[in-house]
Coordinates of C-alpha atoms and ligand atoms in Angstrom, one line a residue:
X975 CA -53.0 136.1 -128.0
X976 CA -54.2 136.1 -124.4
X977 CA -50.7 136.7 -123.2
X978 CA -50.5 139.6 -125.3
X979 CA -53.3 141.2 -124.1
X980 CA -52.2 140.1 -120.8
X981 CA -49.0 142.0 -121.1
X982 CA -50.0 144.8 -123.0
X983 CA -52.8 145.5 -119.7
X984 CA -50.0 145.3 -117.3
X985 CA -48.1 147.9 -119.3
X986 CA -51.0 150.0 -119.7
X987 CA -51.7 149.6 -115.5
X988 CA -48.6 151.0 -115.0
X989 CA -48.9 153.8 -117.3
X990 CA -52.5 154.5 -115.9
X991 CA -50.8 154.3 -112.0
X992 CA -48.1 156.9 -113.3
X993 CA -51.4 159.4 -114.8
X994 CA -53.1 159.0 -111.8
X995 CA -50.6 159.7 -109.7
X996 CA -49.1 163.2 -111.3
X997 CA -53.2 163.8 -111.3
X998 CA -52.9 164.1 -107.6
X999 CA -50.1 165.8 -107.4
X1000 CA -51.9 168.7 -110.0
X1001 CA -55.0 168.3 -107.6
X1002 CA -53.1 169.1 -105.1
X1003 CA -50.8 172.0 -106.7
X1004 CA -54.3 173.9 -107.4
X1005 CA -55.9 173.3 -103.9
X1006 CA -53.5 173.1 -100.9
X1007 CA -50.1 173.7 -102.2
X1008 CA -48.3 176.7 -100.4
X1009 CA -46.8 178.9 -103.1
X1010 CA -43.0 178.1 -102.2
X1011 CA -43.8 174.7 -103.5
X1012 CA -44.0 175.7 -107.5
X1013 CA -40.8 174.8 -108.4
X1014 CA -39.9 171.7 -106.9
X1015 CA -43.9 170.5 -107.8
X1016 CA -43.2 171.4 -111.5
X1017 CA -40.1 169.4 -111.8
X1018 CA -41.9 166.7 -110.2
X1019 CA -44.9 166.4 -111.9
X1020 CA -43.1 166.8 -115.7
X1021 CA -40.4 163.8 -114.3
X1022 CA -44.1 161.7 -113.9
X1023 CA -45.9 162.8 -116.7
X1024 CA -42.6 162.0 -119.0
X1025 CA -42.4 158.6 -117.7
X1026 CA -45.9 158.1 -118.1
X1027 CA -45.4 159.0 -121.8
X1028 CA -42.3 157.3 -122.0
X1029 CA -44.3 154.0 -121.0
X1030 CA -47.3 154.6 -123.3
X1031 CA -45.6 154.8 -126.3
X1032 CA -43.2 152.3 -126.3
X1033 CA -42.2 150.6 -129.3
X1034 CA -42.9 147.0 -127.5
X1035 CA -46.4 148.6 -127.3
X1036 CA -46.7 149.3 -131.1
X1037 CA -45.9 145.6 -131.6
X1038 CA -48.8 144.3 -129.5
X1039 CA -51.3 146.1 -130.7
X1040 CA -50.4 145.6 -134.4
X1041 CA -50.6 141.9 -133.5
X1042 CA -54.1 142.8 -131.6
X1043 CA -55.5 144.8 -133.8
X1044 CA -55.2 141.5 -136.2
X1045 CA -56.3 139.3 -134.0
X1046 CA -59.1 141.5 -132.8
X1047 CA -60.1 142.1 -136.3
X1048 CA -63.7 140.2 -136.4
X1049 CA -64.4 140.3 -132.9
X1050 CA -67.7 142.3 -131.4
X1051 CA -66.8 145.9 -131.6
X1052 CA -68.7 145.9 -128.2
X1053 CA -66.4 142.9 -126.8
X1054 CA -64.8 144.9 -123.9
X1055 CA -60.9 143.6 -125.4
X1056 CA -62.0 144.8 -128.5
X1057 CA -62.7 148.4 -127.1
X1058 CA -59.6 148.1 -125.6
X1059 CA -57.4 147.1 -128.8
X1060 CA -59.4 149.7 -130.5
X1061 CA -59.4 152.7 -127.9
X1062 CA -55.7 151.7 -127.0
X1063 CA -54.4 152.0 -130.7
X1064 CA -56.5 155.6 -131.1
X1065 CA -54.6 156.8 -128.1
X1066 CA -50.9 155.0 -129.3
X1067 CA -51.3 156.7 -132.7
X1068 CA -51.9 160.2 -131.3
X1069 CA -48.9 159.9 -129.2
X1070 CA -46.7 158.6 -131.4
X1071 CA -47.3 160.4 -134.4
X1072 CA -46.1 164.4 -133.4
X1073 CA -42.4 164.0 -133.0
X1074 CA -41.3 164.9 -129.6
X1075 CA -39.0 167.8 -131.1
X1076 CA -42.8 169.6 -132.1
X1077 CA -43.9 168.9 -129.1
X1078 CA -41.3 170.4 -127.3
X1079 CA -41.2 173.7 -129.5
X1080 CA -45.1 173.7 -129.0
X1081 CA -44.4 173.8 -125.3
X1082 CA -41.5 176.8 -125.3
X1083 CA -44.2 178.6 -127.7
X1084 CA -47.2 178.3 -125.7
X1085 CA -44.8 180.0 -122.4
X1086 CA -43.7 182.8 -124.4
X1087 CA -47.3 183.4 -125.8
X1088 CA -48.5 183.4 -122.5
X1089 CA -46.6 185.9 -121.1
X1090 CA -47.1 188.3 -123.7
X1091 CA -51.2 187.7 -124.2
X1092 CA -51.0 188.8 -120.4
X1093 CA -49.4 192.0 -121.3
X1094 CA -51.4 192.2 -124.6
X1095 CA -54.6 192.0 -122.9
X1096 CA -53.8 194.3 -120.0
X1097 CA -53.1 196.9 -122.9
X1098 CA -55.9 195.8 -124.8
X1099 CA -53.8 195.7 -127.7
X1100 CA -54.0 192.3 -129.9
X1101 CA -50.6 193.5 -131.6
X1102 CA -48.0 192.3 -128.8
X1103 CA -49.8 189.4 -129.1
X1104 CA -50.2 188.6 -132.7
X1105 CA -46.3 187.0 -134.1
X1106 CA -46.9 184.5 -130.5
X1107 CA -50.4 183.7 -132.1
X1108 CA -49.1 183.5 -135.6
X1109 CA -46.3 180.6 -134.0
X1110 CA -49.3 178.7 -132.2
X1111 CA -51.9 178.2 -135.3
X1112 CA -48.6 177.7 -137.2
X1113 CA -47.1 175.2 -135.1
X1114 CA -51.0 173.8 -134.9
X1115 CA -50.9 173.2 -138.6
X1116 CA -47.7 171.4 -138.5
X1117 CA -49.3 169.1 -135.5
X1118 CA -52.3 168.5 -137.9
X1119 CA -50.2 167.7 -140.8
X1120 CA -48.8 164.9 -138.7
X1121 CA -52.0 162.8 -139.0
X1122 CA -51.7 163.3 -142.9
X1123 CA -54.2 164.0 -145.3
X1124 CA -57.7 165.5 -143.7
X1125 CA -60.9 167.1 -145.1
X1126 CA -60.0 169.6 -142.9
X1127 CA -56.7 170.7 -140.8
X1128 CA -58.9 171.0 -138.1
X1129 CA -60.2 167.4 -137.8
X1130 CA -56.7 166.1 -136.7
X1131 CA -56.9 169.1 -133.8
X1132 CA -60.8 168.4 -132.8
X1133 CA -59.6 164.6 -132.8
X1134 CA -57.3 165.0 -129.9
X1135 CA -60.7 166.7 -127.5
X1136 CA -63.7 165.0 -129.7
X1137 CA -63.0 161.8 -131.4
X1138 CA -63.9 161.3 -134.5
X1139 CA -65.6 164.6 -134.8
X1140 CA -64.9 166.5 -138.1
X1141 CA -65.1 169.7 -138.7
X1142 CA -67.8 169.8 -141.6
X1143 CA -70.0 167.9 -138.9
X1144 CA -69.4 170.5 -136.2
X1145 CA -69.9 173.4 -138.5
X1146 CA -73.3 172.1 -140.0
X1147 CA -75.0 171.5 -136.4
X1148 CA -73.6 175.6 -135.6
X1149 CA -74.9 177.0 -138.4
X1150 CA -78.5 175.7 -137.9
X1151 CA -78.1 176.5 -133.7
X1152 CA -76.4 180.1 -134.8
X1153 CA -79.7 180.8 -137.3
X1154 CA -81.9 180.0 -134.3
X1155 CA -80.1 181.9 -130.9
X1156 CA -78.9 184.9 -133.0
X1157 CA -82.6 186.1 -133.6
X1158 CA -83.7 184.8 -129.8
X1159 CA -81.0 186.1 -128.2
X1160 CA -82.3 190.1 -130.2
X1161 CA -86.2 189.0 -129.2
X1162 CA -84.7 188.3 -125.4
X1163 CA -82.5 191.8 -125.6
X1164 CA -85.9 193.4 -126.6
X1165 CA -87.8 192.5 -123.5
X1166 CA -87.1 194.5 -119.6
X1167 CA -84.1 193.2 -118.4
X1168 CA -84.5 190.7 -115.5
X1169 CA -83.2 191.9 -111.9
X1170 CA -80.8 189.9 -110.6
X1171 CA -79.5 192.2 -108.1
X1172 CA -81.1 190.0 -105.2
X1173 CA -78.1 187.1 -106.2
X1174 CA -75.4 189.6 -105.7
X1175 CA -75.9 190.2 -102.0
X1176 CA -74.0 189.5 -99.2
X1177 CA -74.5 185.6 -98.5
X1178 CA -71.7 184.3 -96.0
X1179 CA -69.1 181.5 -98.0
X1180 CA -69.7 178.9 -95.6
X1181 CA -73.4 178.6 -95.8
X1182 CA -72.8 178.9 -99.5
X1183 CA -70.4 175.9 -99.1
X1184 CA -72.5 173.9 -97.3
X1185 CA -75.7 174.3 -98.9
X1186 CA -73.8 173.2 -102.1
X1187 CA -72.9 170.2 -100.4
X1188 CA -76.1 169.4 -99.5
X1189 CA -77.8 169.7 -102.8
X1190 CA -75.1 167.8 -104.4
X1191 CA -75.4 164.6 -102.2
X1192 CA -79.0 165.1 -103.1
X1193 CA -77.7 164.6 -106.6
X1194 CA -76.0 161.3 -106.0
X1195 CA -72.5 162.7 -105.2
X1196 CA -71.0 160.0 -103.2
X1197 CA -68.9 161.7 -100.5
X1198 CA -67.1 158.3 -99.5
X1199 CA -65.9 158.5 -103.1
X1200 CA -65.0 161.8 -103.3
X1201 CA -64.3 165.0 -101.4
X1202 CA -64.8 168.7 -102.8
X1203 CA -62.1 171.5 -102.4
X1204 CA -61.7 174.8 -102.9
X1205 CA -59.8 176.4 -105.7
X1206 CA -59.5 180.0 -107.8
X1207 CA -60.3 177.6 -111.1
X1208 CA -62.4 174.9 -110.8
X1209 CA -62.5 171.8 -111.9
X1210 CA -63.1 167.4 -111.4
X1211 CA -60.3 165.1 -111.4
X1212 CA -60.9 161.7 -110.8
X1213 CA -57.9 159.5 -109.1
X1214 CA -59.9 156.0 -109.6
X1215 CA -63.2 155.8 -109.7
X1216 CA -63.6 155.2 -106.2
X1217 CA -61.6 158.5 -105.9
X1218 CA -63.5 161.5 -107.9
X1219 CA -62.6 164.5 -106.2
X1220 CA -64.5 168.2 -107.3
X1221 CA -62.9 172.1 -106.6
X1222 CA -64.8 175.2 -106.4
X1223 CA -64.8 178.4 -105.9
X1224 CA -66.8 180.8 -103.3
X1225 CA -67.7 184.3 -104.5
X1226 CA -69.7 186.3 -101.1
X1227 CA -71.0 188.6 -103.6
X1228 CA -72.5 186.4 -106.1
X1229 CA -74.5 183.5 -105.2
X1230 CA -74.5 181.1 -108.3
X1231 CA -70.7 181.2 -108.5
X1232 CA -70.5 178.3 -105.9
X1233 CA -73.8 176.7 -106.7
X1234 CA -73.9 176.1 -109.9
X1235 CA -70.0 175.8 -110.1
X1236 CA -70.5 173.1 -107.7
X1237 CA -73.5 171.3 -109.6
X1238 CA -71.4 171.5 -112.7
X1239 CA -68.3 170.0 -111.5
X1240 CA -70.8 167.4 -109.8
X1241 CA -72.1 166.9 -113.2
X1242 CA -68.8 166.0 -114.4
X1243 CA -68.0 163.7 -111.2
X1244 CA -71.2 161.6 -111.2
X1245 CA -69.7 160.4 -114.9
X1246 CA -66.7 159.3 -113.4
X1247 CA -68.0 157.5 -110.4
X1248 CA -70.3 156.3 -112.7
X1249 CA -67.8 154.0 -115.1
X1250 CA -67.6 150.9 -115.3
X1251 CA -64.9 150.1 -112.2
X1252 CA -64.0 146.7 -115.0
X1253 CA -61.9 149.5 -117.0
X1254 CA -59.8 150.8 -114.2
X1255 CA -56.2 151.1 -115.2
X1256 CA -57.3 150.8 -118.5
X1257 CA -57.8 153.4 -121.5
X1258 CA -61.0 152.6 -121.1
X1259 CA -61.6 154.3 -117.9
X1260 CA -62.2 157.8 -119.0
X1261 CA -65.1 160.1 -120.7
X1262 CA -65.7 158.9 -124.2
X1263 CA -64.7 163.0 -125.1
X1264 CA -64.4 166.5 -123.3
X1265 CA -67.9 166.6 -125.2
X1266 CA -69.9 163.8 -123.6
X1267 CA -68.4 164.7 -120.2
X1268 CA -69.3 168.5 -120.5
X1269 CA -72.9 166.7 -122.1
X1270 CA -73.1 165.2 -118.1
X1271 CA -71.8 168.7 -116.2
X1272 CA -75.0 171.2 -118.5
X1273 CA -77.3 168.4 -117.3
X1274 CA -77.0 169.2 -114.1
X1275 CA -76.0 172.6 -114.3
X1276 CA -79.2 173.9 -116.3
X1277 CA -81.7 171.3 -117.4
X1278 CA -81.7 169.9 -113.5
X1279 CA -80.2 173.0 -111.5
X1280 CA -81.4 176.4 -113.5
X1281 CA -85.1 174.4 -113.8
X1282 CA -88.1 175.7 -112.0
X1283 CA -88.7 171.8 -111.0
X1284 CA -85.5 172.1 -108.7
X1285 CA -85.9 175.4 -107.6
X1286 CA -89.6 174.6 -106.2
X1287 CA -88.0 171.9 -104.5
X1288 CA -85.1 173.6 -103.3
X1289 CA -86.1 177.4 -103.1
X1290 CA -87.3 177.2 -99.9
X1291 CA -84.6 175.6 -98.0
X1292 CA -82.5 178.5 -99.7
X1293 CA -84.5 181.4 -98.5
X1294 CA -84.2 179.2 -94.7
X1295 CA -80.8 179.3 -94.9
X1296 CA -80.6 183.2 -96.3
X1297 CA -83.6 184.6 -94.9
X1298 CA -82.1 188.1 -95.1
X1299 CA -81.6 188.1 -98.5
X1300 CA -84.0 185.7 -99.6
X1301 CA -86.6 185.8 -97.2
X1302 CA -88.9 189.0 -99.0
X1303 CA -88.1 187.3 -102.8
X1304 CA -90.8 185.1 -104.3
X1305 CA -89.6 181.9 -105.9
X1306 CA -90.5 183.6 -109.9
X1307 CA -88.3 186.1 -109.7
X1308 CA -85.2 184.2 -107.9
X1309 CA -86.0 181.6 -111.0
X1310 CA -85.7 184.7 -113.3
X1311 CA -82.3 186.1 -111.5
X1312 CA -81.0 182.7 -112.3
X1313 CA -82.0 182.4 -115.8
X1314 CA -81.4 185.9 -116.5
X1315 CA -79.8 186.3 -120.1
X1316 CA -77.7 189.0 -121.5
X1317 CA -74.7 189.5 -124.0
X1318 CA -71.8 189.9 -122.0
X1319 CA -68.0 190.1 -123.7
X1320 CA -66.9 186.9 -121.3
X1321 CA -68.0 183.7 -122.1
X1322 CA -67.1 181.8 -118.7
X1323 CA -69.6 184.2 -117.4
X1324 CA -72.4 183.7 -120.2
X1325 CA -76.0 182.5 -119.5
X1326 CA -77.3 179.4 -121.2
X1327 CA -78.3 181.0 -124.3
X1328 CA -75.7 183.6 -125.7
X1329 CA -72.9 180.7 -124.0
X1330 CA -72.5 179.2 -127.6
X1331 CA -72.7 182.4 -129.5
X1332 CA -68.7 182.8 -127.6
X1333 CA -67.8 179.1 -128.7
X1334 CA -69.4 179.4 -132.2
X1335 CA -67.1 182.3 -132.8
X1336 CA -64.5 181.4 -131.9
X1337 CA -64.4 177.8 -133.4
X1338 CA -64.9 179.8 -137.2
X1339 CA -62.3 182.0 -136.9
X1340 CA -60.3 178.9 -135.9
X1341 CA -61.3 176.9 -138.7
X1342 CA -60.8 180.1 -140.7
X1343 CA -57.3 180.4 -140.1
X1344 CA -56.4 177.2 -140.1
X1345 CA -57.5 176.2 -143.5
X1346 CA -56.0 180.0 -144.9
X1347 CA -58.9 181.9 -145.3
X1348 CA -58.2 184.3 -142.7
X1349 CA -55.0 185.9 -141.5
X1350 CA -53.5 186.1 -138.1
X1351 CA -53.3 190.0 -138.0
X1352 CA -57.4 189.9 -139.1
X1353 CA -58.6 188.1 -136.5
X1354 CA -59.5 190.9 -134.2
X1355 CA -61.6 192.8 -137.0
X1356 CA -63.4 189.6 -137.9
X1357 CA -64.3 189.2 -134.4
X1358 CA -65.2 192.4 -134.0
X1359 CA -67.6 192.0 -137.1
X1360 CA -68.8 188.8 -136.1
X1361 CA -69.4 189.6 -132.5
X1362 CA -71.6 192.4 -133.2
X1363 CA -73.6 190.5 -135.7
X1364 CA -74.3 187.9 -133.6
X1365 CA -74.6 189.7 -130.0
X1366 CA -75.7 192.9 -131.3
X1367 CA -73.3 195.4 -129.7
X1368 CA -69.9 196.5 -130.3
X1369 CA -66.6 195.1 -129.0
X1370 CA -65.2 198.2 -127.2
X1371 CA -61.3 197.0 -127.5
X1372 CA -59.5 194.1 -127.6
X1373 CA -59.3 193.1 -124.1
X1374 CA -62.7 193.0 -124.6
X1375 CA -62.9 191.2 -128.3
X1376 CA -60.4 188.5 -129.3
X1377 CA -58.0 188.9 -126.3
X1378 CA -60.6 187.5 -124.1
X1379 CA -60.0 184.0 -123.6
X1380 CA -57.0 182.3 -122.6
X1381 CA -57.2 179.3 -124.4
X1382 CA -55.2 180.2 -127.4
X1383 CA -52.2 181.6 -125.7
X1384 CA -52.0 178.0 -123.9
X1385 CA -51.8 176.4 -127.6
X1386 CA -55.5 174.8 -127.4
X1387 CA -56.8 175.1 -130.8
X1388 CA -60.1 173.0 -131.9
X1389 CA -60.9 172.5 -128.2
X1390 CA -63.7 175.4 -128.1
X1391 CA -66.6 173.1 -130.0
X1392 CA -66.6 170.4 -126.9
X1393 CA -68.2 172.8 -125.0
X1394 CA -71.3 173.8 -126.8
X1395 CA -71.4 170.1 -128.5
X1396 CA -71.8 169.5 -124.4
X1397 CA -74.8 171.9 -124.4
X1398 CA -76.7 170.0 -127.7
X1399 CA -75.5 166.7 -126.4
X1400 CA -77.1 167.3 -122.5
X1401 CA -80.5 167.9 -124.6
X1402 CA -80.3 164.7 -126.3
X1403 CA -79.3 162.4 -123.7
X1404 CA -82.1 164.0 -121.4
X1405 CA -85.1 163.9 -123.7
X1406 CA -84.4 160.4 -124.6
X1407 CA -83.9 159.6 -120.7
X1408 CA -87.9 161.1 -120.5
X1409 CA -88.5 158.8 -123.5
X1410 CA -87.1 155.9 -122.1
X1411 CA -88.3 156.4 -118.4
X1412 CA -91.4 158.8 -118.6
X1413 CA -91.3 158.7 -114.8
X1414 CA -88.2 160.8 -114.3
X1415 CA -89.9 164.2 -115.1
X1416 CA -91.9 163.4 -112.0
X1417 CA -89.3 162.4 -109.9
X1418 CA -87.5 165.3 -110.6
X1419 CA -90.4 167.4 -109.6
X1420 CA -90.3 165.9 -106.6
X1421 CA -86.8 166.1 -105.6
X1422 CA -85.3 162.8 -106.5
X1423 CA -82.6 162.4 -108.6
X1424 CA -82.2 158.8 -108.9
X1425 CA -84.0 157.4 -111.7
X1426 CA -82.4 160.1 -113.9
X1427 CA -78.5 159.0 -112.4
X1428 CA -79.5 155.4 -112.7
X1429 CA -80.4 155.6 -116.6
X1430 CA -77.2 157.4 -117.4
X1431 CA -75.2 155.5 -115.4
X1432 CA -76.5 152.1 -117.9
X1433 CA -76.6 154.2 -121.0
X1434 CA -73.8 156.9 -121.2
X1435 CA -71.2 156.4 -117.8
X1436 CA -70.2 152.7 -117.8
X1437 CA -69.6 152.4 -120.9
X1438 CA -66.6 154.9 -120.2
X1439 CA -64.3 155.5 -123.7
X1440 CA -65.7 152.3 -125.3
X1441 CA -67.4 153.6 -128.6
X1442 CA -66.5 157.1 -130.3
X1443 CA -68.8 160.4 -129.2
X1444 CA -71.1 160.1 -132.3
X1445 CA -71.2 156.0 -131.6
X1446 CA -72.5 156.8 -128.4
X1447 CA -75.0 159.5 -129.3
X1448 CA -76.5 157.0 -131.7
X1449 CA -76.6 154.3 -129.7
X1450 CA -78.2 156.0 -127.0
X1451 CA -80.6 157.9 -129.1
X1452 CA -81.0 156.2 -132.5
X1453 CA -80.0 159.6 -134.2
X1454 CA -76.2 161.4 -135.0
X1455 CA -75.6 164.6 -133.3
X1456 CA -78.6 167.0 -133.8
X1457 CA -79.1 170.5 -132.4
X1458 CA -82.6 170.0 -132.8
X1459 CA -83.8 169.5 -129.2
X1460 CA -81.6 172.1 -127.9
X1461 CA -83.1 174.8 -130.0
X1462 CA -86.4 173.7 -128.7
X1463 CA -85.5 173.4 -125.4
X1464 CA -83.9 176.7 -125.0
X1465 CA -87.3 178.6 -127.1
X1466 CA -89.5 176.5 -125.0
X1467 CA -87.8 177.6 -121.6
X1468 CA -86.7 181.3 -122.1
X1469 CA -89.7 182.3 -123.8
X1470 CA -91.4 181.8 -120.5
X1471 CA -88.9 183.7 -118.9
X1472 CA -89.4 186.3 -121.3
X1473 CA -92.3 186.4 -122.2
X1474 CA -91.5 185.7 -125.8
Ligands
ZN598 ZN1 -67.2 171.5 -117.5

């Protein structure tokens, strides 16, 4: 039995080593790569990612863990080789189980639909887009009826981003978060706008760069365990986890671009530096779901980086550093700019607060079409009628509406939830961090960062992929997933802001 397990870990190294190293070569490609480079990188990158593939789902590795899974049968769950039987087998099954001739169409579908949701959106007509989209949440259903028989179509898709996670589940905590934000979001719209003209000044890149670094050493970003680049889409990718490299991006004419980009992707990074170095090379070295890891990137992003704790601490080495912007702005209304909330059509840009109002949409209409209530050629007067019920105002086209976002064009269906499951997740983990250590809420007035790291280092990053999202939520809080404290968190914060 030890043998193999001992084999099927040297197999899985090697797989791991060929991820890894096509993860650098993508890092790369996005950050320093000259443009002449495309060609040659693509073929170089898909001859690494095959064999990496090829590796993982070989039929040698089907036979060891059938014999594992056996063996493994009554041991601990938390038993780290049980995890690894268990996490390993997840990951073999979803490999194995779309035949490589879908996956191959998916991929010829998803560069064709790309191409012409680029020319749809430019003429802001859904139209030349809709037979590509048609072909992607077809093809998607034939991908989901690979795993079998579901509640829901969608579960087999949210399972490849959110283990576990069904549908039902998702759309229960939405429906109680959408009865809550739709009405705050029309009290919020009621109130004088806030001014946030003072954060789109001119404020030179490099000080922006460097004041970002600063804060997010601050944070616990360890520098001689990562490095931070700059890119036109950010993003974390981690090489090992004494390797956890961020990206970001510098706008001159919009300060929170790089500094809460920047925060965010730290968020994300402090997760991987923070797992359990035991799992490297190992399934187990990763985020337990997109979910939990963007649960680790909002923490830092708003409850730490949009909260008037960090900005008391932190406002005035800002206005040092921008004096001529900042110097004539009083702390209450640069905490205002930053929180500032307001319907916009473009969810990467959304506050904290009309943010899952875009993700809530969009996941119905997927689940919509998906299970055959809703037609392709409907979407964009659903959206339409949805957007204004929730946001209040009208789409004006379809550039605008349903053309928006580029995820569906790329093929990534029941991918949309993780983020706002991030949001409601963040909440959870935090308040039961107070709970746990009561002292945190001081430190963090005070600037320090530690005590907050430290407990989710023990409770949520070493554990890495070890138990399934909703495992982890329980065991960390004693409850499932719950949108509960989010709801109270955001009415508790922006109806100071607002005067609510
Ligand atoms: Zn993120």
């Amino acid at each position: 039995m030890a043998d193999k397990l001992k084999q099927l870990k040297a197999a899985l190294g090697e797989v791991y080593d060929l991820g890894k190293a096509a993860a650098v070569l993508e890092w790369d490609q996005q950050a320093y790569m000259p443009p002449g480079g495309a060609a040659g990188r693509a073929e170089q990158t898909a001859t690494l990612r095959s064999l990496e593939h090829g590796k993982f789902t070989a039929a040698k590795i089907g036979r060891w863990l059938t014999e594992l899974k056996k063996e493994y049968r009554r041991a601990a769950p938390e038993s780290d080789e049980a995890a690894l039987v268990r996490v390993t087998a997840r990951a073999y099954d979803r490999a194995t189980k779309v035949p490589a001739a879908l996956v191959a169409e998916i991929s010829r579908a998803t560069t064709l639909a790309h191409e012409h949701w680029v020319e749809a959106r430019r003429q802001k007509n859904f139209k030349l887009f809709e037979p590509y989209l048609e072909n992607i949440f077809a093809l998607q259903l034939k991908v989901a009826k690979c795993f079998g028989k579901q509640e829901s179509p969608y579960d087999a898709l949210l399972d490849g981003y959110e283990p576990g996670m069904k549908a039902s589940q998702v759309r229960a905590v939405f429906a109680e978060l959408r009865r809550e934000i739709v009405p705050l979001v029309k009290a919020i719209s009621a109130r004088p706008e806030s001014d946030d003209a003072l954060l789109h000044r001119d404020y030179a890149e490099q000080k922006q760069w460097d004041f970002g670094l600063e804060v997010i050493q601050k944070l616990g970003y360890d520098l001689q365990r990562g490095r931070q680049d700059k890119v036109v889409h950010p993003f974390c990718t981690s090489f090992n986890t004494g390797d956890v490299r961020i990206t970001t991006r510098v706008d001159k004419n919009f300060l929170p671009t790089c500094l809460m980009g920047t925060i965010h992707e730290t968020g994300h990074a402090l997760y991987e530096q923070g797992l359990d170095p035991r799992f490297e090379r190992t399934p187990l070295c990763d985020s337990a779901s997109l979910g939990i890891h963007e649960s680790q990137s909002r923490m830092w992003e708003n409850l730490v980086g949009r909260s008037r704790a960090f900005w008391k601490i932190w406002y005035p080495r800002l206005q040092a550093v921008f004096p001529e912007n900042l110097g004539g702005v009083d702390l209450d209304t640069f905490y205002r700019a930053i929180n500032k909330v307001k319907p916009s059509y473009i969810r990467v840009e959304a506050d904290e607060v009309t943010y899952n109002l875009h993700t809530m949409l969009r996941f119905e209409i997927e689940v919509d079409v998906l299970e055959g209530r809703l037609a392709v050629k409907d979407i964009p007067a659903t959206w339409n009628a949805k957007y204004n019920e929730y946001f209040g105002h009208e789409v004006t086209d379809d550039a605008a509406g349903c053309l928006q976002d580029v995820h569906w064009s790329m093929g990534l269906v029941g991918y949309f939830p993780t983020y706002t499951l991030g949001n409601i997740i963040s909440v959870q983990f935090y308040d039961q961090a107070v709970k746990d250590n009561p002292s945190i809420s001081g430190d963090l007035e005070r600037g320090e960062y530690g005590s907050l790291l430290k407990w989710l280092r023990e409770n949520v990053h070493r554990h890495g992929r070890k138990y399934l999202p909703t495992e982890l939520i329980k065991r960390v809080t004693g409850s499932g997933l719950d949108s509960k404290p989010y709801i109270a968190y955001l009415k508790r914060k922006y109806s100071e802001v607002y005067g609510l």
